[in-house]
Structures are given as structure tokens and as C-alpha cells.
JSON list of C-alpha atoms in Angstrom, two decimals:
[
{"chain": "O", "resi": 1, "resn": "MET", "atom": "CA", "xyz": [-0.45, -0.35, 0.09]},
{"chain": "O", "resi": 2, "resn": "SER", "atom": "CA", "xyz": [1.73, 3.10, -1.20]},
{"chain": "O", "resi": 3, "resn": "PRO", "atom": "CA", "xyz": [1.60, 6.22, 2.14]},
{"chain": "O", "resi": 4, "resn": "THR", "atom": "CA", "xyz": [-0.55, 9.06, 1.61]},
{"chain": "O", "resi": 5, "resn": "TYR", "atom": "CA", "xyz": [0.71, 12.35, 1.34]},
{"chain": "O", "resi": 6, "resn": "VAL", "atom": "CA", "xyz": [-0.62, 15.96, 2.08]},
{"chain": "O", "resi": 7, "resn": "ARG", "atom": "CA", "xyz": [1.19, 18.17, -0.13]},
{"chain": "O", "resi": 8, "resn": "GLY", "atom": "CA", "xyz": [3.86, 17.34, -0.77]},
{"chain": "O", "resi": 9, "resn": "HIS", "atom": "CA", "xyz": [4.89, 15.64, 2.97]},
{"chain": "O", "resi": 10, "resn": "THR", "atom": "CA", "xyz": [3.99, 11.58, 4.01]},
{"chain": "O", "resi": 11, "resn": "LEU", "atom": "CA", "xyz": [1.87, 11.34, 7.09]},
{"chain": "O", "resi": 12, "resn": "THR", "atom": "CA", "xyz": [4.36, 8.75, 9.15]},
{"chain": "O", "resi": 13, "resn": "ARG", "atom": "CA", "xyz": [5.21, 8.19, 12.74]},
{"chain": "O", "resi": 14, "resn": "SER", "atom": "CA", "xyz": [8.60, 8.10, 14.07]},
{"chain": "O", "resi": 15, "resn": "GLY", "atom": "CA", "xyz": [9.08, 4.32, 12.90]},
{"chain": "O", "resi": 16, "resn": "ASP", "atom": "CA", "xyz": [9.03, 5.81, 9.48]},
{"chain": "O", "resi": 17, "resn": "THR", "atom": "CA", "xyz": [5.97, 3.47, 8.54]},
{"chain": "O", "resi": 18, "resn": "PRO", "atom": "CA", "xyz": [2.90, 5.42, 6.51]},
{"chain": "O", "resi": 19, "resn": "LEU", "atom": "CA", "xyz": [0.10, 6.53, 9.07]},
{"chain": "O", "resi": 20, "resn": "SER", "atom": "CA", "xyz": [-2.17, 5.45, 5.76]},
{"chain": "O", "resi": 21, "resn": "GLU", "atom": "CA", "xyz": [-1.15, 1.67, 6.39]},
{"chain": "O", "resi": 22, "resn": "GLU", "atom": "CA", "xyz": [-1.33, 1.65, 10.27]},
{"chain": "O", "resi": 23, "resn": "CYS", "atom": "CA", "xyz": [-4.84, 3.78, 9.87]},
{"chain": "O", "resi": 24, "resn": "PRO", "atom": "CA", "xyz": [-7.30, 3.45, 6.97]},
{"chain": "O", "resi": 25, "resn": "GLN", "atom": "CA", "xyz": [-9.60, 6.31, 8.35]},
{"chain": "O", "resi": 26, "resn": "ILE", "atom": "CA", "xyz": [-6.63, 8.23, 7.39]},
{"chain": "O", "resi": 27, "resn": "LYS", "atom": "CA", "xyz": [-8.04, 7.64, 3.84]},
{"chain": "O", "resi": 28, "resn": "MET", "atom": "CA", "xyz": [-11.39, 8.39, 4.17]},
{"chain": "O", "resi": 29, "resn": "GLU", "atom": "CA", "xyz": [-10.89, 11.67, 6.03]},
{"chain": "O", "resi": 30, "resn": "ALA", "atom": "CA", "xyz": [-8.90, 12.72, 3.12]},
{"chain": "O", "resi": 31, "resn": "ALA", "atom": "CA", "xyz": [-11.12, 12.13, 0.91]},
{"chain": "O", "resi": 32, "resn": "LYS", "atom": "CA", "xyz": [-13.71, 13.94, 2.60]},
{"chain": "O", "resi": 33, "resn": "LEU", "atom": "CA", "xyz": [-11.20, 16.92, 2.82]},
{"chain": "O", "resi": 34, "resn": "LYS", "atom": "CA", "xyz": [-11.04, 16.89, -0.80]},
{"chain": "O", "resi": 35, "resn": "ASN", "atom": "CA", "xyz": [-14.14, 17.52, -0.96]},
{"chain": "O", "resi": 36, "resn": "ASN", "atom": "CA", "xyz": [-14.43, 20.50, 1.30]},
{"chain": "O", "resi": 37, "resn": "ARG", "atom": "CA", "xyz": [-11.75, 23.26, 0.12]},
{"chain": "O", "resi": 38, "resn": "THR", "atom": "CA", "xyz": [-12.24, 25.07, 3.62]},
{"chain": "O", "resi": 39, "resn": "LEU", "atom": "CA", "xyz": [-11.23, 22.49, 5.43]},
{"chain": "O", "resi": 40, "resn": "THR", "atom": "CA", "xyz": [-8.33, 21.76, 3.67]},
{"chain": "O", "resi": 41, "resn": "ILE", "atom": "CA", "xyz": [-7.18, 25.13, 3.61]},
{"chain": "O", "resi": 42, "resn": "LEU", "atom": "CA", "xyz": [-7.72, 25.08, 7.63]},
{"chain": "O", "resi": 43, "resn": "VAL", "atom": "CA", "xyz": [-5.32, 21.92, 7.77]},
{"chain": "O", "resi": 44, "resn": "LEU", "atom": "CA", "xyz": [-2.99, 22.91, 5.77]},
{"chain": "O", "resi": 45, "resn": "LEU", "atom": "CA", "xyz": [-2.52, 26.05, 7.99]},
{"chain": "O", "resi": 46, "resn": "LEU", "atom": "CA", "xyz": [-2.90, 24.07, 10.75]},
{"chain": "O", "resi": 47, "resn": "LEU", "atom": "CA", "xyz": [0.49, 21.61, 9.79]},
{"chain": "O", "resi": 48, "resn": "VAL", "atom": "CA", "xyz": [2.63, 24.81, 9.10]},
{"chain": "O", "resi": 49, "resn": "VAL", "atom": "CA", "xyz": [1.59, 27.15, 11.51]},
{"chain": "O", "resi": 50, "resn": "LEU", "atom": "CA", "xyz": [1.46, 24.67, 14.61]},
{"chain": "O", "resi": 51, "resn": "PRO", "atom": "CA", "xyz": [5.15, 23.35, 14.20]},
{"chain": "O", "resi": 52, "resn": "ALA", "atom": "CA", "xyz": [6.65, 26.74, 13.63]},
{"chain": "O", "resi": 53, "resn": "SER", "atom": "CA", "xyz": [4.69, 28.32, 17.18]},
{"chain": "O", "resi": 54, "resn": "SER", "atom": "CA", "xyz": [5.62, 25.53, 19.30]},
{"chain": "O", "resi": 55, "resn": "SER", "atom": "CA", "xyz": [9.69, 25.98, 18.06]},
{"chain": "O", "resi": 56, "resn": "CYS", "atom": "CA", "xyz": [9.44, 30.25, 18.43]},
{"chain": "O", "resi": 57, "resn": "THR", "atom": "CA", "xyz": [7.45, 31.40, 20.66]},
{"chain": "O", "resi": 58, "resn": "PRO", "atom": "CA", "xyz": [7.24, 35.23, 20.24]},
{"chain": "O", "resi": 59, "resn": "ARG", "atom": "CA", "xyz": [8.43, 36.49, 24.10]},
{"chain": "O", "resi": 60, "resn": "PRO", "atom": "CA", "xyz": [5.83, 40.10, 24.86]},
{"chain": "O", "resi": 61, "resn": "GLU", "atom": "CA", "xyz": [7.36, 43.11, 24.74]},
{"chain": "O", "resi": 62, "resn": "THR", "atom": "CA", "xyz": [9.14, 44.48, 27.84]},
{"chain": "O", "resi": 63, "resn": "ALA", "atom": "CA", "xyz": [8.12, 48.30, 29.41]},
{"chain": "O", "resi": 64, "resn": "PRO", "atom": "CA", "xyz": [11.55, 50.58, 29.45]},
{"chain": "O", "resi": 65, "resn": "GLY", "atom": "CA", "xyz": [13.17, 50.30, 32.24]},
{"chain": "O", "resi": 66, "resn": "ILE", "atom": "CA", "xyz": [11.96, 52.93, 35.29]},
{"chain": "O", "resi": 67, "resn": "SER", "atom": "CA", "xyz": [13.69, 54.17, 37.90]},
{"chain": "O", "resi": 68, "resn": "ALA", "atom": "CA", "xyz": [11.84, 54.98, 41.82]},
{"chain": "O", "resi": 69, "resn": "GLU", "atom": "CA", "xyz": [13.07, 56.22, 44.16]},
{"chain": "O", "resi": 70, "resn": "LEU", "atom": "CA", "xyz": [12.45, 57.55, 48.00]},
{"chain": "O", "resi": 71, "resn": "VAL", "atom": "CA", "xyz": [13.44, 60.70, 48.67]},
{"chain": "O", "resi": 72, "resn": "LYS", "atom": "CA", "xyz": [12.45, 63.45, 51.33]},
{"chain": "O", "resi": 73, "resn": "LEU", "atom": "CA", "xyz": [10.76, 66.35, 50.22]},
{"chain": "O", "resi": 74, "resn": "TYR", "atom": "CA", "xyz": [10.54, 69.44, 52.67]},
{"chain": "O", "resi": 75, "resn": "TYR", "atom": "CA", "xyz": [8.26, 71.75, 53.59]},
{"chain": "O", "resi": 76, "resn": "GLY", "atom": "CA", "xyz": [7.35, 74.02, 56.33]},
{"chain": "O", "resi": 77, "resn": "ASP", "atom": "CA", "xyz": [5.45, 72.73, 59.68]},
{"chain": "O", "resi": 78, "resn": "ALA", "atom": "CA", "xyz": [1.78, 73.79, 60.29]},
{"chain": "O", "resi": 79, "resn": "ASN", "atom": "CA", "xyz": [2.72, 76.72, 61.79]},
{"chain": "O", "resi": 80, "resn": "ASN", "atom": "CA", "xyz": [5.77, 77.60, 59.00]},
{"chain": "O", "resi": 81, "resn": "GLU", "atom": "CA", "xyz": [8.35, 78.16, 61.71]},
{"chain": "O", "resi": 82, "resn": "LYS", "atom": "CA", "xyz": [10.39, 75.43, 60.95]},
{"chain": "O", "resi": 83, "resn": "MET", "atom": "CA", "xyz": [10.93, 72.36, 57.71]},
{"chain": "O", "resi": 84, "resn": "VAL", "atom": "CA", "xyz": [9.91, 68.84, 58.08]},
{"chain": "O", "resi": 85, "resn": "PHE", "atom": "CA", "xyz": [9.71, 66.63, 55.74]},
{"chain": "O", "resi": 86, "resn": "GLU", "atom": "CA", "xyz": [7.88, 63.72, 54.23]},
{"chain": "O", "resi": 87, "resn": "GLU", "atom": "CA", "xyz": [9.09, 60.80, 52.46]},
{"chain": "O", "resi": 88, "resn": "ARG", "atom": "CA", "xyz": [7.64, 60.55, 49.11]},
{"chain": "O", "resi": 89, "resn": "GLN", "atom": "CA", "xyz": [8.50, 57.80, 46.01]},
{"chain": "O", "resi": 90, "resn": "VAL", "atom": "CA", "xyz": [9.65, 59.72, 42.81]},
{"chain": "O", "resi": 91, "resn": "VAL", "atom": "CA", "xyz": [9.40, 57.82, 39.19]},
{"chain": "O", "resi": 92, "resn": "TYR", "atom": "CA", "xyz": [11.60, 58.92, 36.09]},
{"chain": "O", "resi": 93, "resn": "GLN", "atom": "CA", "xyz": [12.63, 57.41, 33.47]},
{"chain": "O", "resi": 94, "resn": "PRO", "atom": "CA", "xyz": [16.18, 56.41, 31.82]},
{"chain": "O", "resi": 95, "resn": "GLY", "atom": "CA", "xyz": [18.06, 59.60, 31.02]},
{"chain": "O", "resi": 96, "resn": "GLU", "atom": "CA", "xyz": [15.36, 61.92, 32.18]},
{"chain": "O", "resi": 97, "resn": "ASP", "atom": "CA", "xyz": [16.45, 65.14, 34.73]},
{"chain": "O", "resi": 98, "resn": "ARG", "atom": "CA", "xyz": [16.38, 63.58, 38.30]},
{"chain": "O", "resi": 99, "resn": "TYR", "atom": "CA", "xyz": [16.78, 66.26, 40.61]},
{"chain": "O", "resi": 100, "resn": "LYS", "atom": "CA", "xyz": [13.60, 67.96, 37.58]},
{"chain": "O", "resi": 101, "resn": "ALA", "atom": "CA", "xyz": [11.30, 65.04, 38.94]},
{"chain": "O", "resi": 102, "resn": "VAL", "atom": "CA", "xyz": [12.52, 65.31, 42.45]},
{"chain": "O", "resi": 103, "resn": "LEU", "atom": "CA", "xyz": [11.59, 69.22, 42.55]},
{"chain": "O", "resi": 104, "resn": "GLU", "atom": "CA", "xyz": [8.27, 69.00, 40.67]},
{"chain": "O", "resi": 105, "resn": "GLU", "atom": "CA", "xyz": [7.33, 66.57, 43.60]},
{"chain": "O", "resi": 106, "resn": "LEU", "atom": "CA", "xyz": [8.18, 69.27, 45.93]},
{"chain": "O", "resi": 107, "resn": "ILE", "atom": "CA", "xyz": [6.17, 71.33, 43.65]},
{"chain": "O", "resi": 108, "resn": "ASN", "atom": "CA", "xyz": [3.39, 69.34, 43.77]},
{"chain": "O", "resi": 109, "resn": "GLY", "atom": "CA", "xyz": [2.68, 69.93, 47.61]},
{"chain": "O", "resi": 110, "resn": "PRO", "atom": "CA", "xyz": [2.54, 68.07, 50.56]},
{"chain": "O", "resi": 111, "resn": "GLU", "atom": "CA", "xyz": [0.52, 65.16, 50.88]},
{"chain": "O", "resi": 112, "resn": "THR", "atom": "CA", "xyz": [0.10, 65.92, 54.79]},
{"chain": "O", "resi": 113, "resn": "LYS", "atom": "CA", "xyz": [-2.51, 68.19, 55.70]},
{"chain": "O", "resi": 114, "resn": "GLU", "atom": "CA", "xyz": [-0.30, 70.10, 58.39]},
{"chain": "O", "resi": 115, "resn": "PHE", "atom": "CA", "xyz": [2.19, 70.43, 56.39]},
{"chain": "O", "resi": 116, "resn": "THR", "atom": "CA", "xyz": [2.80, 74.12, 54.54]},
{"chain": "O", "resi": 117, "resn": "ALA", "atom": "CA", "xyz": [3.92, 74.25, 51.00]},
{"chain": "O", "resi": 118, "resn": "ASN", "atom": "CA", "xyz": [5.61, 78.00, 50.58]},
{"chain": "O", "resi": 119, "resn": "ILE", "atom": "CA", "xyz": [6.22, 77.31, 46.77]},
{"chain": "O", "resi": 120, "resn": "ASN", "atom": "CA", "xyz": [4.18, 78.85, 43.98]},
{"chain": "O", "resi": 121, "resn": "PRO", "atom": "CA", "xyz": [2.15, 75.82, 42.64]},
{"chain": "O", "resi": 122, "resn": "ASN", "atom": "CA", "xyz": [2.73, 77.29, 39.31]},
{"chain": "O", "resi": 123, "resn": "SER", "atom": "CA", "xyz": [6.16, 76.77, 39.16]},
{"chain": "O", "resi": 124, "resn": "LYS", "atom": "CA", "xyz": [7.96, 75.22, 36.24]},
{"chain": "O", "resi": 125, "resn": "VAL", "atom": "CA", "xyz": [11.11, 73.68, 36.41]},
{"chain": "O", "resi": 126, "resn": "TYR", "atom": "CA", "xyz": [13.31, 73.91, 33.57]},
{"chain": "O", "resi": 127, "resn": "GLY", "atom": "CA", "xyz": [16.43, 72.17, 34.37]},
{"chain": "O", "resi": 128, "resn": "THR", "atom": "CA", "xyz": [19.15, 71.26, 36.03]},
{"chain": "O", "resi": 129, "resn": "ILE", "atom": "CA", "xyz": [22.92, 71.19, 35.75]},
{"chain": "O", "resi": 130, "resn": "LEU", "atom": "CA", "xyz": [24.99, 69.49, 38.29]},
{"chain": "O", "resi": 131, "resn": "GLN", "atom": "CA", "xyz": [28.59, 71.08, 38.27]},
{"chain": "O", "resi": 132, "resn": "ASN", "atom": "CA", "xyz": [31.06, 68.94, 40.69]},
{"chain": "O", "resi": 133, "resn": "ASN", "atom": "CA", "xyz": [29.01, 68.96, 43.95]},
{"chain": "O", "resi": 134, "resn": "ASP", "atom": "CA", "xyz": [27.12, 72.30, 42.80]},
{"chain": "O", "resi": 135, "resn": "LEU", "atom": "CA", "xyz": [23.52, 71.97, 41.35]},
{"chain": "O", "resi": 136, "resn": "ILE", "atom": "CA", "xyz": [22.39, 74.87, 39.43]},
{"chain": "O", "resi": 137, "resn": "VAL", "atom": "CA", "xyz": [18.25, 74.21, 39.18]},
{"chain": "O", "resi": 138, "resn": "SER", "atom": "CA", "xyz": [16.83, 76.84, 36.68]},
{"chain": "O", "resi": 139, "resn": "LEU", "atom": "CA", "xyz": [12.96, 77.86, 37.14]},
{"chain": "O", "resi": 140, "resn": "SER", "atom": "CA", "xyz": [10.30, 79.90, 36.28]},
{"chain": "O", "resi": 141, "resn": "GLU", "atom": "CA", "xyz": [9.06, 83.74, 37.40]},
{"chain": "O", "resi": 142, "resn": "GLU", "atom": "CA", "xyz": [6.50, 81.87, 39.03]},
{"chain": "O", "resi": 143, "resn": "PHE", "atom": "CA", "xyz": [8.39, 80.68, 42.04]},
{"chain": "O", "resi": 144, "resn": "ASN", "atom": "CA", "xyz": [9.93, 84.21, 43.19]},
{"chain": "O", "resi": 145, "resn": "THR", "atom": "CA", "xyz": [6.31, 85.12, 44.77]},
{"chain": "O", "resi": 146, "resn": "PHE", "atom": "CA", "xyz": [6.70, 84.53, 47.93]},
{"chain": "O", "resi": 147, "resn": "ALA", "atom": "CA", "xyz": [3.48, 85.85, 50.81]},
{"chain": "O", "resi": 148, "resn": "GLY", "atom": "CA", "xyz": [5.97, 87.26, 52.94]},
{"chain": "O", "resi": 149, "resn": "SER", "atom": "CA", "xyz": [9.54, 86.95, 53.89]},
{"chain": "O", "resi": 150, "resn": "MET", "atom": "CA", "xyz": [9.14, 84.07, 56.15]},
{"chain": "O", "resi": 151, "resn": "ALA", "atom": "CA", "xyz": [7.70, 82.46, 53.35]},
{"chain": "O", "resi": 152, "resn": "GLU", "atom": "CA", "xyz": [10.85, 83.15, 51.33]},
{"chain": "O", "resi": 153, "resn": "LEU", "atom": "CA", "xyz": [12.60, 81.40, 53.49]},
{"chain": "O", "resi": 154, "resn": "MET", "atom": "CA", "xyz": [11.60, 78.79, 54.02]},
{"chain": "O", "resi": 155, "resn": "GLY", "atom": "CA", "xyz": [10.64, 78.24, 50.15]},
{"chain": "O", "resi": 156, "resn": "VAL", "atom": "CA", "xyz": [14.14, 78.47, 49.52]},
{"chain": "O", "resi": 157, "resn": "GLY", "atom": "CA", "xyz": [15.27, 76.53, 52.52]},
{"chain": "O", "resi": 158, "resn": "THR", "atom": "CA", "xyz": [12.56, 73.47, 51.73]},
{"chain": "O", "resi": 159, "resn": "LEU", "atom": "CA", "xyz": [14.19, 73.74, 48.37]},
{"chain": "O", "resi": 160, "resn": "VAL", "atom": "CA", "xyz": [17.33, 73.59, 48.88]},
{"chain": "O", "resi": 161, "resn": "ASN", "atom": "CA", "xyz": [17.39, 71.22, 51.74]},
{"chain": "O", "resi": 162, "resn": "THR", "atom": "CA", "xyz": [15.10, 68.29, 49.03]},
{"chain": "O", "resi": 163, "resn": "LEU", "atom": "CA", "xyz": [18.42, 68.54, 47.05]},
{"chain": "O", "resi": 164, "resn": "VAL", "atom": "CA", "xyz": [21.04, 68.68, 49.14]},
{"chain": "O", "resi": 165, "resn": "GLN", "atom": "CA", "xyz": [20.05, 65.27, 50.63]},
{"chain": "O", "resi": 166, "resn": "PHE", "atom": "CA", "xyz": [21.82, 63.66, 47.09]},
{"chain": "O", "resi": 167, "resn": "ASP", "atom": "CA", "xyz": [25.32, 62.79, 48.10]},
{"chain": "O", "resi": 168, "resn": "GLU", "atom": "CA", "xyz": [26.86, 64.23, 45.13]},
{"chain": "O", "resi": 169, "resn": "VAL", "atom": "CA", "xyz": [24.96, 67.58, 45.94]},
{"chain": "O", "resi": 170, "resn": "ASN", "atom": "CA", "xyz": [26.76, 69.88, 48.57]},
{"chain": "O", "resi": 171, "resn": "ARG", "atom": "CA", "xyz": [25.15, 73.21, 47.38]},
{"chain": "O", "resi": 172, "resn": "VAL", "atom": "CA", "xyz": [22.37, 74.65, 44.93]},
{"chain": "O", "resi": 173, "resn": "LYS", "atom": "CA", "xyz": [22.36, 77.73, 43.10]},
{"chain": "O", "resi": 174, "resn": "ILE", "atom": "CA", "xyz": [18.42, 79.00, 42.18]},
{"chain": "O", "resi": 175, "resn": "LEU", "atom": "CA", "xyz": [17.83, 80.86, 38.94]},
{"chain": "O", "resi": 176, "resn": "VAL", "atom": "CA", "xyz": [14.59, 82.47, 37.59]},
{"chain": "O", "resi": 177, "resn": "GLU", "atom": "CA", "xyz": [14.14, 82.93, 34.04]},
{"chain": "O", "resi": 178, "resn": "GLY", "atom": "CA", "xyz": [18.24, 82.92, 33.71]},
{"chain": "O", "resi": 179, "resn": "GLU", "atom": "CA", "xyz": [18.80, 85.57, 36.64]},
{"chain": "O", "resi": 180, "resn": "GLU", "atom": "CA", "xyz": [20.15, 84.78, 39.55]},
{"chain": "O", "resi": 181, "resn": "LEU", "atom": "CA", "xyz": [17.73, 84.77, 42.83]},
{"chain": "O", "resi": 182, "resn": "ALA", "atom": "CA", "xyz": [18.59, 87.59, 44.96]},
{"chain": "O", "resi": 183, "resn": "ASP", "atom": "CA", "xyz": [18.00, 88.15, 48.79]},
{"chain": "O", "resi": 184, "resn": "PRO", "atom": "CA", "xyz": [15.16, 90.61, 50.16]},
{"chain": "O", "resi": 185, "resn": "ALA", "atom": "CA", "xyz": [17.95, 93.37, 49.75]},
{"chain": "O", "resi": 186, "resn": "GLY", "atom": "CA", "xyz": [18.46, 92.49, 46.32]},
{"chain": "O", "resi": 187, "resn": "GLU", "atom": "CA", "xyz": [21.98, 91.03, 46.57]},
{"chain": "O", "resi": 188, "resn": "PRO", "atom": "CA", "xyz": [22.27, 87.27, 44.99]},
{"chain": "O", "resi": 189, "resn": "ARG", "atom": "CA", "xyz": [21.87, 84.46, 46.88]},
{"chain": "O", "resi": 190, "resn": "GLY", "atom": "CA", "xyz": [24.59, 82.68, 45.05]},
{"chain": "O", "resi": 191, "resn": "PHE", "atom": "CA", "xyz": [25.14, 79.07, 45.84]},
{"chain": "O", "resi": 192, "resn": "LEU", "atom": "CA", "xyz": [23.59, 77.73, 48.98]},
{"chain": "O", "resi": 193, "resn": "GLY", "atom": "CA", "xyz": [24.56, 75.31, 51.13]},
{"chain": "O", "resi": 194, "resn": "PRO", "atom": "CA", "xyz": [21.85, 73.05, 53.42]},
{"chain": "O", "resi": 195, "resn": "PHE", "atom": "CA", "xyz": [19.11, 75.47, 55.46]},
{"chain": "O", "resi": 196, "resn": "PRO", "atom": "CA", "xyz": [18.80, 74.61, 59.63]},
{"chain": "O", "resi": 197, "resn": "THR", "atom": "CA", "xyz": [15.76, 72.71, 59.87]},
{"chain": "O", "resi": 198, "resn": "GLU", "atom": "CA", "xyz": [14.62, 74.97, 62.79]},
{"chain": "O", "resi": 199, "resn": "PRO", "atom": "CA", "xyz": [15.06, 78.66, 64.02]}
]
């Protein structure tokens, strides 16, 4: 008895014995399939697709790496007399400005109701530059709108203390629309180190 062929492939088992010799029913099924073109196409597709999928299973696409860091964000206390902090997870993409992401979280304001935000929430962070251990921060004009001298002291201090928590940052210089931030007397503040958390 000659072996049964389907599109150039002999249906055999591992012993090289044609299946048609062991299972006469295959001939009958093959004859039925010839009368039904749709089923024949489906069978041929299965013969091609299934072996390929078993040997080469596609892997799901992985999301790009994301960094998450637990940082301290400094604010004023309930009476705005001393600095306090809350810890928050800051998430940023690879290559993103880490300090910018932290400042944007700071500007969003505290999650603790008793804490006081002294930075205008409309302030925008244009970017930062780290030079040796000095960090230069570029902000929009909204940053320089404080509700009084104490709010200004606390606003500047909380920004600086939030950034100097990083080991590589010792001092911070604040630029507002490209100009160095000045103190109430009109003198440039220059590079600022950590502020005391209590008066």
C-alpha cells in the first residue's frame, strides 16, 4: 500500500511507517477533506503554523526601565516656623533629569495636611545642571512669588534641603528666568548650602 501524501508531506510516525498503512481511516478522512476546500485549507494552515509556533514562541514586549527612588521632600510645619519632611516615591524614566523630577514632586505640595507649602504650585522647573558638587536649578518666574519674607526663607530653604540630601550635591544655586535669585536686599544669593530645619 502506498503512503498517503498531503501537499508533498508523507504522514508517518516515528518508525517511518506511513500512517495510512496503520490507520485506514486516514484515507477516508483525506477523501472527505478533498470535497471540502475550506477544511483542507484549515488543516494545511495548522500543519504550517503549529510547528512554527512551538519552536519559536514570541516573547511579550517589556516596558522600558523605570527608576523609583524614595526621597525626602521638605516643607514648612503647620505654623511655618520650622522645616519638616515627608518621604515620597519619585519615579522617572532612564535619561530623565532626576533632580527635576524631585523638584516637580516638591512643587506639587505636601500630602500631609499639617505641612505648609511655600513654593508657588505654578512654578515650572526648566532643568538642572550638576557641576562637580554644585547643582544649578533653573525655574520660572512663578517661583519668586512668596507670601512674605518668612515664606520666602522657607520656600528657598525647603528647595535647597530637598536637593542637598543627595550625596553628590553640596550646594544649590537658583536661577529664575535665567537670572540668579536675589535676597530681599537685592543681593544674589549665590550657591546655598543646607538650611537649618529649626529657627
